Coordinates of C-alpha atoms in Angstrom, one line a residue:
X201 CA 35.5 4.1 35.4
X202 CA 37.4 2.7 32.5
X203 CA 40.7 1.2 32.1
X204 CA 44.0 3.5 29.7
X205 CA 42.9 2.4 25.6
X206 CA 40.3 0.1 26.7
X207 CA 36.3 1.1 25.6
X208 CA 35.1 1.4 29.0
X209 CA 34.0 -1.5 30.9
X210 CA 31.0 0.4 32.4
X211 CA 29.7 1.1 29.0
X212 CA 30.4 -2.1 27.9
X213 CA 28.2 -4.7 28.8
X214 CA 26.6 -7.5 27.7
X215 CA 24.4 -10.9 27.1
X216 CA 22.2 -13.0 25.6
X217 CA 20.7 -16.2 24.4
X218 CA 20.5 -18.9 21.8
X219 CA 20.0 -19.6 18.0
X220 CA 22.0 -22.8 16.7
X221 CA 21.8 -22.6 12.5
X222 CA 23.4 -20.8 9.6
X223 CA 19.9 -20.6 8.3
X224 CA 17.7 -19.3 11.8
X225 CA 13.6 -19.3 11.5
X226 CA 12.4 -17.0 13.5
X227 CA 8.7 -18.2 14.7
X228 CA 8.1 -18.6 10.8
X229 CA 8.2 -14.8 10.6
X230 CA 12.0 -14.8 8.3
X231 CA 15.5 -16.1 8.4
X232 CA 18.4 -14.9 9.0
X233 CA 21.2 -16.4 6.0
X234 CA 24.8 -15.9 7.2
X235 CA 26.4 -14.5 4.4
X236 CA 30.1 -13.5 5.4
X237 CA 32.2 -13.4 8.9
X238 CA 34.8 -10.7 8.4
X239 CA 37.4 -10.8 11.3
X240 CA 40.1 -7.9 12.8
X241 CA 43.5 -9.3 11.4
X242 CA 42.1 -12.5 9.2
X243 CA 42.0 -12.1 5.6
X244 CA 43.7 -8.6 5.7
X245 CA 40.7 -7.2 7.5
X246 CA 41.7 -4.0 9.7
X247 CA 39.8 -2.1 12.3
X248 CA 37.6 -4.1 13.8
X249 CA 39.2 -4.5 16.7
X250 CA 36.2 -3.6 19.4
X251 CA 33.7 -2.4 16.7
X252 CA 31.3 0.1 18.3
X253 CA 29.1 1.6 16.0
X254 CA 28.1 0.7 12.5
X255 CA 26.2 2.5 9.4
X256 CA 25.6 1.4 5.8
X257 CA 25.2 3.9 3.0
X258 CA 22.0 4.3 1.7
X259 CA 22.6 2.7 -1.6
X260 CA 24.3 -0.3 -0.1
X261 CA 27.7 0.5 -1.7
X262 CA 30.0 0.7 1.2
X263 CA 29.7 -0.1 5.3
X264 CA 32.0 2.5 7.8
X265 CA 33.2 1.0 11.1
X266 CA 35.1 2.7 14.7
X267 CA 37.2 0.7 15.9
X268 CA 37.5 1.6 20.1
X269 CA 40.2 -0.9 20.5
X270 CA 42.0 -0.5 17.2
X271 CA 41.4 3.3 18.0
X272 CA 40.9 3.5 13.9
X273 CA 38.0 4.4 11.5
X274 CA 37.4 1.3 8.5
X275 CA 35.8 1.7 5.5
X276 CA 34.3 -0.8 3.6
X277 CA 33.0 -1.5 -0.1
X278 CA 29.7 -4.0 -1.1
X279 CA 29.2 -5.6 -4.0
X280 CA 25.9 -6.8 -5.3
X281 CA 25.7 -9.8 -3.6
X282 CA 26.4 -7.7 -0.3
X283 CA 29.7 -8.7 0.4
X284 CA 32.1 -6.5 2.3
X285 CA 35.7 -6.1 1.0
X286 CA 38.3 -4.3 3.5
X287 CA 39.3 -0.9 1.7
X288 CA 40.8 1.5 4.2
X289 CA 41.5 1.8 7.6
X290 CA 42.8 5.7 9.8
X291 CA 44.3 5.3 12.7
X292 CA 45.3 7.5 15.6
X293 CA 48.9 6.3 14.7
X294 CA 49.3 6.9 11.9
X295 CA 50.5 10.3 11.1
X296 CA 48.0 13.2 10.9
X297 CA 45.8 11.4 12.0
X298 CA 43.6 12.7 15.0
X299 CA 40.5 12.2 17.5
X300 CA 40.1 8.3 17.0
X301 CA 41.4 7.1 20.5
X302 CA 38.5 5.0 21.7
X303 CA 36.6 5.5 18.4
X304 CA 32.9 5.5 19.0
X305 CA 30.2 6.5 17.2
X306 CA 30.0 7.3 13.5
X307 CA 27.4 9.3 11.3
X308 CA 27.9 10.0 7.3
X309 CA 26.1 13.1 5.4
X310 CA 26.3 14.4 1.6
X311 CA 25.7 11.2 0.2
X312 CA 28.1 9.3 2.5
X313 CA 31.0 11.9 0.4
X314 CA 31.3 13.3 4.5
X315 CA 31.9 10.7 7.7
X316 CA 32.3 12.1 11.2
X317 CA 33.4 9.7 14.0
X318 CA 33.6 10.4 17.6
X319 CA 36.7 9.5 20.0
X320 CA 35.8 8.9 23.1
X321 CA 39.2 8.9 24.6
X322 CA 40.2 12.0 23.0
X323 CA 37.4 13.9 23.7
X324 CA 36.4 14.6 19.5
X325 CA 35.3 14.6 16.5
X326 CA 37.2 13.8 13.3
X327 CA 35.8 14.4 9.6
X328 CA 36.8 12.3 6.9
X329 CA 35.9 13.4 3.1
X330 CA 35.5 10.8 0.1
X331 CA 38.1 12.1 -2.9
X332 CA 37.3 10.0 -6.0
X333 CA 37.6 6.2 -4.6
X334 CA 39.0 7.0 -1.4
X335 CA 38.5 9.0 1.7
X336 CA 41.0 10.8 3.7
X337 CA 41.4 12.7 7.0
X338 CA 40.1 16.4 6.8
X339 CA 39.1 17.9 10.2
X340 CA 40.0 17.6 13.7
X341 CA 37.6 19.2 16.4
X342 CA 38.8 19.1 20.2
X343 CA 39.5 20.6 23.3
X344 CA 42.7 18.7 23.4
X345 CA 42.5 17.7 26.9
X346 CA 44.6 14.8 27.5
X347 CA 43.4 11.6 28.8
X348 CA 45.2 11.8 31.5
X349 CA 43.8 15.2 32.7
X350 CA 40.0 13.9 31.8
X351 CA 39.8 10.3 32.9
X352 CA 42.9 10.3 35.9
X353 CA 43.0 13.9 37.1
X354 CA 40.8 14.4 40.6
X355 CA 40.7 18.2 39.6
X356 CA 37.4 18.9 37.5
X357 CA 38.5 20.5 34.1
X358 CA 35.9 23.2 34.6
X359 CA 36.2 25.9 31.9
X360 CA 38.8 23.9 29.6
X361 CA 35.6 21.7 28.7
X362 CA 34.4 24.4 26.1
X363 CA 33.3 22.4 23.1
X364 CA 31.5 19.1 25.7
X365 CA 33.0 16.7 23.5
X366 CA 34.9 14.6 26.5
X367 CA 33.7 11.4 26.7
X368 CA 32.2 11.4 23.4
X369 CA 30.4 8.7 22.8
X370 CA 27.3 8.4 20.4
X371 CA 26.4 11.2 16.9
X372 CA 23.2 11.5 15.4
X373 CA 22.4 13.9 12.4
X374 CA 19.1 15.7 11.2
X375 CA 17.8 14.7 7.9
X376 CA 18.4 17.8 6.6
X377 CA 22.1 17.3 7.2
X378 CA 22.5 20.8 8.8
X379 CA 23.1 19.6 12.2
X380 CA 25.0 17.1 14.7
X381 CA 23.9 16.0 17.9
X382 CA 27.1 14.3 20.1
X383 CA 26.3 12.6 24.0
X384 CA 29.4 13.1 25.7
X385 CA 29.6 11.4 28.7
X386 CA 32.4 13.0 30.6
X387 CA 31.3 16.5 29.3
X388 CA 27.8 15.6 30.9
X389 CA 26.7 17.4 27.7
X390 CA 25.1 17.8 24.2
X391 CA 27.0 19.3 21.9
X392 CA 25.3 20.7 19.0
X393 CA 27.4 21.4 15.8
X394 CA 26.4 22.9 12.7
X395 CA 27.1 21.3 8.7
X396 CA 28.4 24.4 6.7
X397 CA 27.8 24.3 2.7
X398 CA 31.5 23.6 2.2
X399 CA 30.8 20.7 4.3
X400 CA 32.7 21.4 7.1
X401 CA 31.9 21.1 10.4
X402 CA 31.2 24.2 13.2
X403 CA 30.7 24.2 16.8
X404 CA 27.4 25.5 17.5
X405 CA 27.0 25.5 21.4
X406 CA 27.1 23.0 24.3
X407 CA 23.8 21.9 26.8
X408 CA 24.9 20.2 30.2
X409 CA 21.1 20.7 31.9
X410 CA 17.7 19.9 31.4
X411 CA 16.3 23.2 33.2
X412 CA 13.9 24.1 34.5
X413 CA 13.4 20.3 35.2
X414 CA 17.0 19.2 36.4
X415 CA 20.1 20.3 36.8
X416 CA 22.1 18.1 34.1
X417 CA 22.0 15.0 31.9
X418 CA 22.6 12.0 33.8
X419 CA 26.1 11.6 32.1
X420 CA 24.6 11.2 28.7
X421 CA 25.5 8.0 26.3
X422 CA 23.1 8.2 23.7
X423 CA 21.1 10.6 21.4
X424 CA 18.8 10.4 18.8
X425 CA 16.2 12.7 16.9
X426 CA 12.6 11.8 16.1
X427 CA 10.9 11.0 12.6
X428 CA 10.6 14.3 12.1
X429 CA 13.7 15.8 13.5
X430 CA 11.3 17.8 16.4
X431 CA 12.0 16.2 19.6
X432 CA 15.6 15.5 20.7
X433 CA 15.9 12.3 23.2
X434 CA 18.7 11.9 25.7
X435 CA 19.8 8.9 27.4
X436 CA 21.6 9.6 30.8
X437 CA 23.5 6.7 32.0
X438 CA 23.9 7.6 35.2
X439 CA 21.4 9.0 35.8
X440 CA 19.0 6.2 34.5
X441 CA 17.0 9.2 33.0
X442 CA 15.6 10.3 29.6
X443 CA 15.7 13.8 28.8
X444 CA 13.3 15.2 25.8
X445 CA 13.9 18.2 24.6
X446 CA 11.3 19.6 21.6
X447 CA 13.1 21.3 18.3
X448 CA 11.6 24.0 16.3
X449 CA 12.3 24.5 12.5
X450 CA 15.2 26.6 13.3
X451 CA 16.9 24.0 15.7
X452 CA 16.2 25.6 18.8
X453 CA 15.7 23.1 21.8
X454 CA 13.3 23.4 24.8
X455 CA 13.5 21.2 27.8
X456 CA 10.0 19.2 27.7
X457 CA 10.0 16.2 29.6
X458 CA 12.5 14.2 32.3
X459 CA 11.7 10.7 32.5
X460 CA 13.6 8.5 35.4
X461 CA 13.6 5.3 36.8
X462 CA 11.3 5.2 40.1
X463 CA 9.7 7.8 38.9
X464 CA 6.0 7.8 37.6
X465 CA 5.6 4.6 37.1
X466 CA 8.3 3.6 35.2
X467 CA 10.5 0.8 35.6
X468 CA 14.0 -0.9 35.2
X469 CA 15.4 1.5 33.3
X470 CA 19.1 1.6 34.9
X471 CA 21.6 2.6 32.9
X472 CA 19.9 3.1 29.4
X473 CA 22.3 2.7 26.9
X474 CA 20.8 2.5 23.6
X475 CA 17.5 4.1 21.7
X476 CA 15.5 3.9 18.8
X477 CA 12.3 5.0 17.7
X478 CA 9.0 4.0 16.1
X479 CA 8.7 5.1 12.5
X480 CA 5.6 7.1 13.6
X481 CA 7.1 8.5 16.5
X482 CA 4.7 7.1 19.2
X483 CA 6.8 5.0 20.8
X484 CA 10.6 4.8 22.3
X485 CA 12.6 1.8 22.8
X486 CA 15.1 1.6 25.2
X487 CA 18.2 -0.8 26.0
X488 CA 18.7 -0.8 29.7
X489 CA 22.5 -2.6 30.5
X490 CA 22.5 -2.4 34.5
X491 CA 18.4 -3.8 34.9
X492 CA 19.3 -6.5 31.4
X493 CA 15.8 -5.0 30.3
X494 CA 14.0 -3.4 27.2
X495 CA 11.8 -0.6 28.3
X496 CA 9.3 1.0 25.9
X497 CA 7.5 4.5 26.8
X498 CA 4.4 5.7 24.7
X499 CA 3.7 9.1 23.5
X500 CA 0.4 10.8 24.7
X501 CA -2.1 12.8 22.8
X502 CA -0.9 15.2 25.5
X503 CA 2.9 14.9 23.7
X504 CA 3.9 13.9 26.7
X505 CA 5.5 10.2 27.2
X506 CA 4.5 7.5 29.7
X507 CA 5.8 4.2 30.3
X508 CA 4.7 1.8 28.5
X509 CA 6.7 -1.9 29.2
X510 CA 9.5 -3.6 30.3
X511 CA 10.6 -6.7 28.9
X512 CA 13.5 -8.7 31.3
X513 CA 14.6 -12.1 31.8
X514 CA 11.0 -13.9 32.4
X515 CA 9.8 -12.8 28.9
X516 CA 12.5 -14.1 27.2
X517 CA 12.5 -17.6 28.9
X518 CA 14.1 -16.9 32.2
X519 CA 17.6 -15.7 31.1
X520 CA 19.3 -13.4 28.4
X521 CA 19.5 -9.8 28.1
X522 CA 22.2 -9.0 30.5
X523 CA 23.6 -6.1 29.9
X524 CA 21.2 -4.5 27.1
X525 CA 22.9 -2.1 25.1
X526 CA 22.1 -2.7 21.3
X527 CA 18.9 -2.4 19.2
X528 CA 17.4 -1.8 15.8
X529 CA 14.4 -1.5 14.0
X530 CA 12.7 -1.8 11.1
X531 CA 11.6 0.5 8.9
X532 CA 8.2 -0.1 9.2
X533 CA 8.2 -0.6 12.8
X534 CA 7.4 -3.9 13.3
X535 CA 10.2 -5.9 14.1
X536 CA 12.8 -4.7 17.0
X537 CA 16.5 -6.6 17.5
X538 CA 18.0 -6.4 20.4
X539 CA 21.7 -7.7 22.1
X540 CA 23.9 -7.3 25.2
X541 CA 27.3 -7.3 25.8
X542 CA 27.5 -9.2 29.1
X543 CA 26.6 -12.9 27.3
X544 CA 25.7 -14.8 24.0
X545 CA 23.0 -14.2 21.6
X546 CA 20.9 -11.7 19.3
X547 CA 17.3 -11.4 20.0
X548 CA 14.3 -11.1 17.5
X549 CA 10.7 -9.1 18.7
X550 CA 7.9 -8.1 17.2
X551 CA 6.3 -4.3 17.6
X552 CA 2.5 -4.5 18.0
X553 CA 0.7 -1.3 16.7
X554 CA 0.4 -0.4 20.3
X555 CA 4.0 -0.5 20.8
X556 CA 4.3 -3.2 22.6
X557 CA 6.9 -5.8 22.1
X558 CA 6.4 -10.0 22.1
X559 CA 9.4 -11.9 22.3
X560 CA 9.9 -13.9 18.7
X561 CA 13.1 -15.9 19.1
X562 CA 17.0 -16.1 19.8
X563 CA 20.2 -17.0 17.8
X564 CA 23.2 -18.3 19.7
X565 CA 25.9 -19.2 17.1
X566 CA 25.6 -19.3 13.3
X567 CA 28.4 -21.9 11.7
X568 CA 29.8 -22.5 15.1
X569 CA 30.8 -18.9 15.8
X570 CA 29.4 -17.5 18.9
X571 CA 27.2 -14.6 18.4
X572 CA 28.8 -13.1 21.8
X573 CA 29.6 -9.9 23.3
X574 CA 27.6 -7.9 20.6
X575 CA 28.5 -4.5 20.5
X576 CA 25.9 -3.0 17.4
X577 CA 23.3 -4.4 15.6
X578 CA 22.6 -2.5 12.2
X579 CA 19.9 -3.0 9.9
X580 CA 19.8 -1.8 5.7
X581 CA 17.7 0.8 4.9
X582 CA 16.0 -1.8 3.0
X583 CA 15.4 -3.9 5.7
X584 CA 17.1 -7.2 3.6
X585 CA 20.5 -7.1 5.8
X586 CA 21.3 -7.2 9.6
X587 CA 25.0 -6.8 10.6
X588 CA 26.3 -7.9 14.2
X589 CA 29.3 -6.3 15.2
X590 CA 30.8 -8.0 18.4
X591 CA 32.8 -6.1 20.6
X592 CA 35.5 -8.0 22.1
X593 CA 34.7 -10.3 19.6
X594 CA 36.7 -8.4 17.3
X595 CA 34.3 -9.8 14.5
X596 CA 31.5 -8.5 11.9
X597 CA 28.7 -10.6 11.1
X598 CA 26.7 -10.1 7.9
X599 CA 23.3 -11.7 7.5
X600 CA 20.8 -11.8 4.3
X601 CA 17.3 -11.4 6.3
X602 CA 14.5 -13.7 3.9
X603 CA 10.7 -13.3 4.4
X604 CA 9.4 -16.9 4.5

């Protein structure tokens, strides 16, 4: 499924359409002002190579980056102006250093004094801890099963999988900062993983099923938590499926709903890759890379979830969206952004207050730069920046979003 140190070509695909400016309107609703194009090895700029997943602190002081190509974890600073400024870069070669082979997603907690990053490759998690100015490398959780035994091997590795961290691929925290959530795609698992007051991190235990309602996971890619950190959603690539899973106060999870493609109405959701949700909680939004779509499902008064949309190539003006795999959303809800990696472009949409989604507009290229192969599209807390992070690219986009 993937090639030896390359971010798997499955999981990597892409798309989209056009936006010619530096300064981009979008349907009069804002602009998008291109502040600063940081690039892997221009400028002294390191680990950007393939940049996966991206998260800004809070207080819009510094910008962490994993690097699947560079197999590295890159920390940032911003300055006032929001302007990043390359500060420090681990890397699985270097020495001590551990878990960052195929460097996937990242998550920060106490403050962003804590970062945890995923390897996909080596089937982990490594914790890095902020110490005055700097951070440094402080724990290493893995199975230690080699690539070649996880991703070449015929034999399944059966009981070695204890911790279902193979093939890990996307963290999400609660807002309490007391737990992790990692999709592990090779693991076919959850793993949940507990934040102890001295800030380290524990393994809690592992899920690989959804019963009573199925058997497993669909290969899970992608997690993430509701508003209130009570339901638990599950992206199964393979198994174009979401899983639900309700969460009570102590972080217990019960299986509550399996939604499919086929199945009850819903539609083109093939390989989901990527999910965020409404501020409110009523409705899902889903990046599907094999059917190039955007599907949105709608929570009932029942609690149960129903499709709702599907947005494709004929809503968007006849092409784009190949390869969905990137989104983000406001904080109010209204706004959704959305990319592939199988083309060109970054796509702008607006969220109705019943959920459903009306394509605004499209950027291309900003200053003749392509805005191709997008790999993550992260929006501020604050809703005033969007950064672009394009895979093969190698490149980070930075962009000043102005109401006009």
């Amino acid at each position: 499924m993937c090639n030896n140190k390359k971010l798997i070509s499955l999981l990597i695909f892409i798309m989209l359409v056009n936006f010619n400016v530096a300064n981009v309107t979008a349907s009069g609703i804002e602009s998008l002002q291109l502040i600063q194009i940081l690039k892997d090895d221009v400028n002294d700029v390191d680990g950007l190579g393939n940049p996966r997943s991206v998260k800004v602190l809070s207080d819009n002081s510094k910008v962490f980056v994993s690097s699947g190509d560079d197999n590295a974890f890159a920390v940032f600073n911003l300055d006032k102006d929001f302007k990043l400024t390359f500060s420090q870069v681990f890397e699985n070669s270097s020495t001590n250093i551990n878990g960052l082979e195929g460097a996937s997603g990242v998550t920060y907690f106490d403050r962003g004094n804590q970062v945890v990053v995923t390897g996909f490759y080596d089937g982990a998690l490594s914790r890095f801890s902020q110490n005055n100015s700097s951070y440094r490398f402080s724990q290493f959780i893995s199975d230690g099963l080699s690539y070649d035994r996880v991703f070449d091997s015929d034999v399944p590795v059966g009981e070695l999988d204890n911790l279902g961290l193979l093939g890990a691929w996307d963290i999400v925290k609660t807002s309490n900062e007391k737990q992790l959530f990692v999709a592990s795609y090779m693991s076919n698992a959850i793993s949940i993983l507990d934040i102890m007051v001295d800030k380290k991190v524990t393994f809690n235990r592992v899920i690989k099923d959804a019963r009573p309602l199925d058997n497993n996971l669909g290969k899970p890619i992608a997690v993430a938590l509701s508003p209130l950190n009570n339901e638990l959603y599950v992206l199964g690539f393979d198994g174009h499926q979401l899983t639900i899973f309700d969460r009570d106060d102590k972080g217990d999870l019960l299986v509550k709903q399996v939604l499919k493609n086929g199945v009850a109405g819903v539609e083109k959701f093939i390989n989901p890759q990527k999910i965020v949700v409404s501020p409110n909680g009523e409705f899902l939004y889903v990046a599907c890379a094999g059917s190039d779509s955007l599907v949105v499902f709608h929570k009932l008064d029942t609690g149960q979830y129903t499709f709702l949309q599907a947005i494709d190539h004929l809503d968007v003006g006849g092409s784009g969206l190949e390869g969905a795999s990137s989104l983000a959303i406001s904080s109010d809800g209204s706004k959704v952004y959305a990319a592939g990696e199988s083309g060109v472009g970054l796509y702008l949409f607006s969220a109705g207050v019943d959920g459903r989604l009306s394509y605004k507009n499209k950027l291309l290229s900003v200053h003749d730069n392509e805005l191709k192969r997008i790999s993550s599209l992260t929006l501020t807390e604050d809703n005033q920046h969007l950064l672009v992070a394009t895979g093969k690219g190698n490149s980070l986009f930075i962009f000043k979003i102005k109401t006009i």
